Amino acid sequence: MRGMRMVLRKKRIGPIVEVFPRKQRLCLLAFQRGCQTRPVHTAEAEIQPLLNADNGTQTDPQDHLIYQLPPKGELRPESPGLRDFLHRVEDMVVKELASNAKSHAFDGFDVNWEDQNETVSCIHCLQHPSAQEKGLQVTSISWSCTGSVIACAFGRVDDGDWSTEKSCVCTWNLDRRGLNPKRPDMVIDVARPVMSLSFHPSQPSLIAGGLYSGEVVVWDTNRTQDLILAQTGMSTDTHREPVYQVAWVPGPRRGEMVVLSAGSGGRVLLWTVDSDEGRLVLSAGFALIRQQVPHNSALSKNRGSSNVGVTSLALSPWDLDTFLVGSESGLVLKCSFSAQTLAAAPPDGESVTLRAPAQFSFSPRGGPVHSLHCSPFHRNLFVSVGTDGLAHLHSLLQPDPLLSLRVSDSYVFGVRWSPTRPLLFAAATGQGLVQIFDLGRKSLRPAATLDQLTGGQPVYCLEFNPRRKDLLAVGNADGSVNIWHLSTELTEQGPRETAKLEQLANEVAE
């Protein structure tokens, strides 16, 4: 090209070489930078599985299949004679199905897929050495609603004065890994002996307790400092005598639970929990007065206090308005929460008006009634025990017992129906034994006897686990709590067992 001379210039900018005409020189700027990272750390690890397993399947070619579903939309060809056979047996099959629908042969029968256990064994012996050193006794026990935690109250049953000895409430979580039977998971120190105990039916951290001094306390085990959620204190509303029974019952508001307490002073009181103020507020009260108890010759011969001392109480699972009371004089009374009759008791400073709840009186026993329990399988049946050594099976429809069984030659302190066997109940004796009776047997002797190995000291309380049907807790006078694992025979309901219980109630009551 004329007049133009090409000049090849090489200008190195970093790794780049540029070529351009002489007359069209460009100014180029170049920068070169670098950086250095920190050393990168790496690691390698290997694992080896414990087990190896290989599985494989092989399907047959389609032309070798014996049976093949027809294509969608096409009817399957019928086997020869199938339609005629179905027509012939149709009436017979329908008749048998209708008959089976009306049959009660398997009522109450549950298929058990678990391994059968033929033995009864004591799997835990729970102790609090400090309480045993003081000679304290287990006066009451209660399972949490989860069935994992057992709580026991320490006090004195054989102490007749106003004891000022300190006691405690202990809890053990049986599902805790590394359970130490001689070291409770929690120890709640109490200024007075504790006579009764009850876990909340739906909140596993709440425990209600009745004290020898007449006070009622609710503890919250979720708290880290002061475990007392609410208490009655020593006010004019408080019991003046030991509280032998506490329980949780439905309150007036939906979903609310209130605390029921009963004592030897003849008072049955209902308390609302005021957690903000830390106190139990009396919401209703009942007084059992001799003159207002349905006529019974036993009371007319009893002189002294006009109050009917309460030693035991049972709630009906069938009728929330009904509760049963056992007394020091041997009477068992059917009572109603909705009773409106005013109690003929002189005012004693209570903040509520006391009512007379007794509706019906059963035949009296020869001494105090220590325990009552309503059947979870029959609305009219309950069992009572006391100082006469007998277990009396009652119906709410008549005053006399349907059946009386000899449990012990000594006192009987506790009784509980099985939560899974309609015909079975257990009783705690003053000879250190738990006797388990099966009303379905021809013999009236115990189906099982559990020796607590307490040297003959009494058994004061027992409770079946509400969740784990094979566990029974037993509280002893030597300060120990034994956890028993029951056999399948004592926990699995047999065929027609509920029908047999119904038959027993109806036959004797007629």
PDB file of C-alpha atoms in Angstrom, residues 137-253:
ATOM      1  CA  GLN A 137     -43.336 -45.133 105.981  1.00  0.00           C
ATOM      2  CA  VAL A 138     -44.675 -44.974 102.436  1.00  0.00           C
ATOM      3  CA  THR A 139     -48.187 -43.617 102.955  1.00  0.00           C
ATOM      4  CA  SER A 140     -49.229 -43.028  99.336  1.00  0.00           C
ATOM      5  CA  ILE A 141     -47.999 -43.595  95.779  1.00  0.00           C
ATOM      6  CA  SER A 142     -49.086 -42.268  92.392  1.00  0.00           C
ATOM      7  CA  TRP A 143     -48.113 -42.842  88.744  1.00  0.00           C
ATOM      8  CA  SER A 144     -47.707 -39.940  86.332  1.00  0.00           C
ATOM      9  CA  CYS A 145     -50.067 -39.755  83.362  1.00  0.00           C
ATOM     10  CA  THR A 146     -47.225 -40.929  81.095  1.00  0.00           C
ATOM     11  CA  GLY A 147     -46.705 -44.064  83.168  1.00  0.00           C
ATOM     12  CA  SER A 148     -42.956 -43.391  83.433  1.00  0.00           C
ATOM     13  CA  VAL A 149     -42.658 -41.681  86.825  1.00  0.00           C
ATOM     14  CA  ILE A 150     -43.686 -43.048  90.210  1.00  0.00           C
ATOM     15  CA  ALA A 151     -44.051 -40.665  93.167  1.00  0.00           C
ATOM     16  CA  CYS A 152     -44.219 -41.769  96.779  1.00  0.00           C
ATOM     17  CA  ALA A 153     -45.157 -39.891  99.943  1.00  0.00           C
ATOM     18  CA  PHE A 154     -43.421 -40.479 103.270  1.00  0.00           C
ATOM     19  CA  GLY A 155     -45.230 -40.111 106.568  1.00  0.00           C
ATOM     20  CA  ARG A 156     -46.544 -42.167 109.441  1.00  0.00           C
ATOM     21  CA  VAL A 157     -49.700 -44.242 109.536  1.00  0.00           C
ATOM     22  CA  ASP A 158     -49.186 -45.499 113.088  1.00  0.00           C
ATOM     23  CA  ASP A 159     -48.522 -42.062 114.632  1.00  0.00           C
ATOM     24  CA  GLY A 160     -51.624 -40.828 116.422  1.00  0.00           C
ATOM     25  CA  ASP A 161     -50.472 -37.389 117.568  1.00  0.00           C
ATOM     26  CA  TRP A 162     -50.009 -34.143 115.689  1.00  0.00           C
ATOM     27  CA  SER A 163     -46.584 -35.048 114.387  1.00  0.00           C
ATOM     28  CA  THR A 164     -44.184 -32.225 113.563  1.00  0.00           C
ATOM     29  CA  GLU A 165     -41.585 -34.497 111.986  1.00  0.00           C
ATOM     30  CA  LYS A 166     -40.337 -33.462 108.569  1.00  0.00           C
ATOM     31  CA  SER A 167     -40.854 -35.775 105.607  1.00  0.00           C
ATOM     32  CA  CYS A 168     -40.545 -35.735 101.824  1.00  0.00           C
ATOM     33  CA  VAL A 169     -41.965 -36.756  98.453  1.00  0.00           C
ATOM     34  CA  CYS A 170     -39.696 -38.736  96.106  1.00  0.00           C
ATOM     35  CA  THR A 171     -39.964 -39.492  92.401  1.00  0.00           C
ATOM     36  CA  TRP A 172     -38.251 -42.043  90.158  1.00  0.00           C
ATOM     37  CA  ASN A 173     -38.364 -42.138  86.365  1.00  0.00           C
ATOM     38  CA  LEU A 174     -38.346 -45.834  85.499  1.00  0.00           C
ATOM     39  CA  ASP A 175     -37.427 -45.078  81.881  1.00  0.00           C
ATOM     40  CA  ARG A 176     -34.294 -43.182  82.858  1.00  0.00           C
ATOM     41  CA  ARG A 177     -31.059 -44.812  81.753  1.00  0.00           C
ATOM     42  CA  GLY A 178     -28.970 -45.860  84.707  1.00  0.00           C
ATOM     43  CA  LEU A 179     -31.843 -45.848  87.210  1.00  0.00           C
ATOM     44  CA  ASN A 180     -30.528 -45.977  90.777  1.00  0.00           C
ATOM     45  CA  PRO A 181     -33.230 -47.543  92.991  1.00  0.00           C
ATOM     46  CA  LYS A 182     -31.625 -46.082  96.128  1.00  0.00           C
ATOM     47  CA  ARG A 183     -31.315 -42.569  94.744  1.00  0.00           C
ATOM     48  CA  PRO A 184     -34.549 -40.751  93.777  1.00  0.00           C
ATOM     49  CA  ASP A 185     -34.492 -38.488  90.737  1.00  0.00           C
ATOM     50  CA  MET A 186     -36.149 -35.788  92.835  1.00  0.00           C
ATOM     51  CA  VAL A 187     -36.641 -35.283  96.567  1.00  0.00           C
ATOM     52  CA  ILE A 188     -39.167 -32.670  97.724  1.00  0.00           C
ATOM     53  CA  ASP A 189     -38.671 -31.763 101.377  1.00  0.00           C
ATOM     54  CA  VAL A 190     -41.931 -31.190 103.288  1.00  0.00           C
ATOM     55  CA  ALA A 191     -42.338 -29.687 106.752  1.00  0.00           C
ATOM     56  CA  ARG A 192     -45.025 -32.208 107.786  1.00  0.00           C
ATOM     57  CA  PRO A 193     -45.723 -35.904 107.071  1.00  0.00           C
ATOM     58  CA  VAL A 194     -47.462 -36.434 103.725  1.00  0.00           C
ATOM     59  CA  MET A 195     -50.524 -38.697 103.911  1.00  0.00           C
ATOM     60  CA  SER A 196     -51.849 -38.663 100.333  1.00  0.00           C
ATOM     61  CA  LEU A 197     -50.581 -37.999  96.824  1.00  0.00           C
ATOM     62  CA  SER A 198     -52.012 -37.633  93.312  1.00  0.00           C
ATOM     63  CA  PHE A 199     -50.447 -36.798  89.936  1.00  0.00           C
ATOM     64  CA  HIS A 200     -52.355 -34.467  87.608  1.00  0.00           C
ATOM     65  CA  PRO A 201     -54.244 -36.555  84.989  1.00  0.00           C
ATOM     66  CA  SER A 202     -52.754 -34.700  81.997  1.00  0.00           C
ATOM     67  CA  GLN A 203     -49.839 -32.550  83.236  1.00  0.00           C
ATOM     68  CA  PRO A 204     -47.081 -34.913  84.403  1.00  0.00           C
ATOM     69  CA  SER A 205     -45.179 -32.235  86.320  1.00  0.00           C
ATOM     70  CA  LEU A 206     -47.993 -31.411  88.789  1.00  0.00           C
ATOM     71  CA  ILE A 207     -48.454 -33.376  92.022  1.00  0.00           C
ATOM     72  CA  ALA A 208     -51.093 -32.692  94.691  1.00  0.00           C
ATOM     73  CA  GLY A 209     -50.439 -33.754  98.277  1.00  0.00           C
ATOM     74  CA  GLY A 210     -52.349 -33.839 101.540  1.00  0.00           C
ATOM     75  CA  LEU A 211     -50.442 -33.326 104.791  1.00  0.00           C
ATOM     76  CA  TYR A 212     -50.887 -34.605 108.333  1.00  0.00           C
ATOM     77  CA  SER A 213     -51.389 -30.998 109.454  1.00  0.00           C
ATOM     78  CA  GLY A 214     -54.462 -30.577 107.230  1.00  0.00           C
ATOM     79  CA  GLU A 215     -52.742 -28.533 104.537  1.00  0.00           C
ATOM     80  CA  VAL A 216     -53.015 -29.252 100.798  1.00  0.00           C
ATOM     81  CA  VAL A 217     -50.075 -28.507  98.481  1.00  0.00           C
ATOM     82  CA  VAL A 218     -49.507 -28.632  94.710  1.00  0.00           C
ATOM     83  CA  TRP A 219     -45.909 -29.057  93.526  1.00  0.00           C
ATOM     84  CA  ASP A 220     -44.568 -28.361  90.029  1.00  0.00           C
ATOM     85  CA  THR A 221     -41.537 -30.551  89.359  1.00  0.00           C
ATOM     86  CA  ASN A 222     -40.596 -28.481  86.283  1.00  0.00           C
ATOM     87  CA  ARG A 223     -39.574 -25.602  88.511  1.00  0.00           C
ATOM     88  CA  THR A 224     -35.908 -25.210  89.378  1.00  0.00           C
ATOM     89  CA  GLN A 225     -36.210 -23.259  92.648  1.00  0.00           C
ATOM     90  CA  ASP A 226     -39.368 -23.282  94.767  1.00  0.00           C
ATOM     91  CA  LEU A 227     -41.378 -26.327  93.672  1.00  0.00           C
ATOM     92  CA  ILE A 228     -44.575 -25.231  95.471  1.00  0.00           C
ATOM     93  CA  LEU A 229     -47.020 -24.026  92.826  1.00  0.00           C
ATOM     94  CA  ALA A 230     -49.884 -23.408  95.258  1.00  0.00           C
ATOM     95  CA  GLN A 231     -50.882 -24.272  98.827  1.00  0.00           C
ATOM     96  CA  THR A 232     -53.716 -23.732 101.255  1.00  0.00           C
ATOM     97  CA  GLY A 233     -51.633 -22.605 104.193  1.00  0.00           C
ATOM     98  CA  MET A 234     -53.131 -22.696 107.691  1.00  0.00           C
ATOM     99  CA  SER A 235     -56.297 -20.660 107.153  1.00  0.00           C
ATOM    100  CA  THR A 236     -59.885 -20.965 108.343  1.00  0.00           C
ATOM    101  CA  ASP A 237     -60.685 -22.917 105.165  1.00  0.00           C
ATOM    102  CA  THR A 238     -58.020 -25.547 105.749  1.00  0.00           C
ATOM    103  CA  HIS A 239     -58.658 -29.004 107.174  1.00  0.00           C
ATOM    104  CA  ARG A 240     -58.004 -29.260 110.885  1.00  0.00           C
ATOM    105  CA  GLU A 241     -57.161 -32.981 110.722  1.00  0.00           C
ATOM    106  CA  PRO A 242     -54.969 -35.175 108.477  1.00  0.00           C
ATOM    107  CA  VAL A 243     -55.852 -35.206 104.774  1.00  0.00           C
ATOM    108  CA  TYR A 244     -56.216 -38.884 103.872  1.00  0.00           C
ATOM    109  CA  GLN A 245     -57.219 -38.398 100.250  1.00  0.00           C
ATOM    110  CA  VAL A 246     -56.433 -35.969  97.423  1.00  0.00           C
ATOM    111  CA  ALA A 247     -57.544 -36.215  93.801  1.00  0.00           C
ATOM    112  CA  TRP A 248     -57.952 -34.124  90.664  1.00  0.00           C
ATOM    113  CA  VAL A 249     -61.544 -33.619  89.464  1.00  0.00           C
ATOM    114  CA  PRO A 250     -63.045 -31.574  86.594  1.00  0.00           C
ATOM    115  CA  GLY A 251     -63.752 -27.963  87.510  1.00  0.00           C
ATOM    116  CA  PRO A 252     -66.635 -25.707  86.484  1.00  0.00           C
ATOM    117  CA  ARG A 253     -64.754 -24.326  83.474  1.00  0.00           C
TER     118      ARG A 253
END
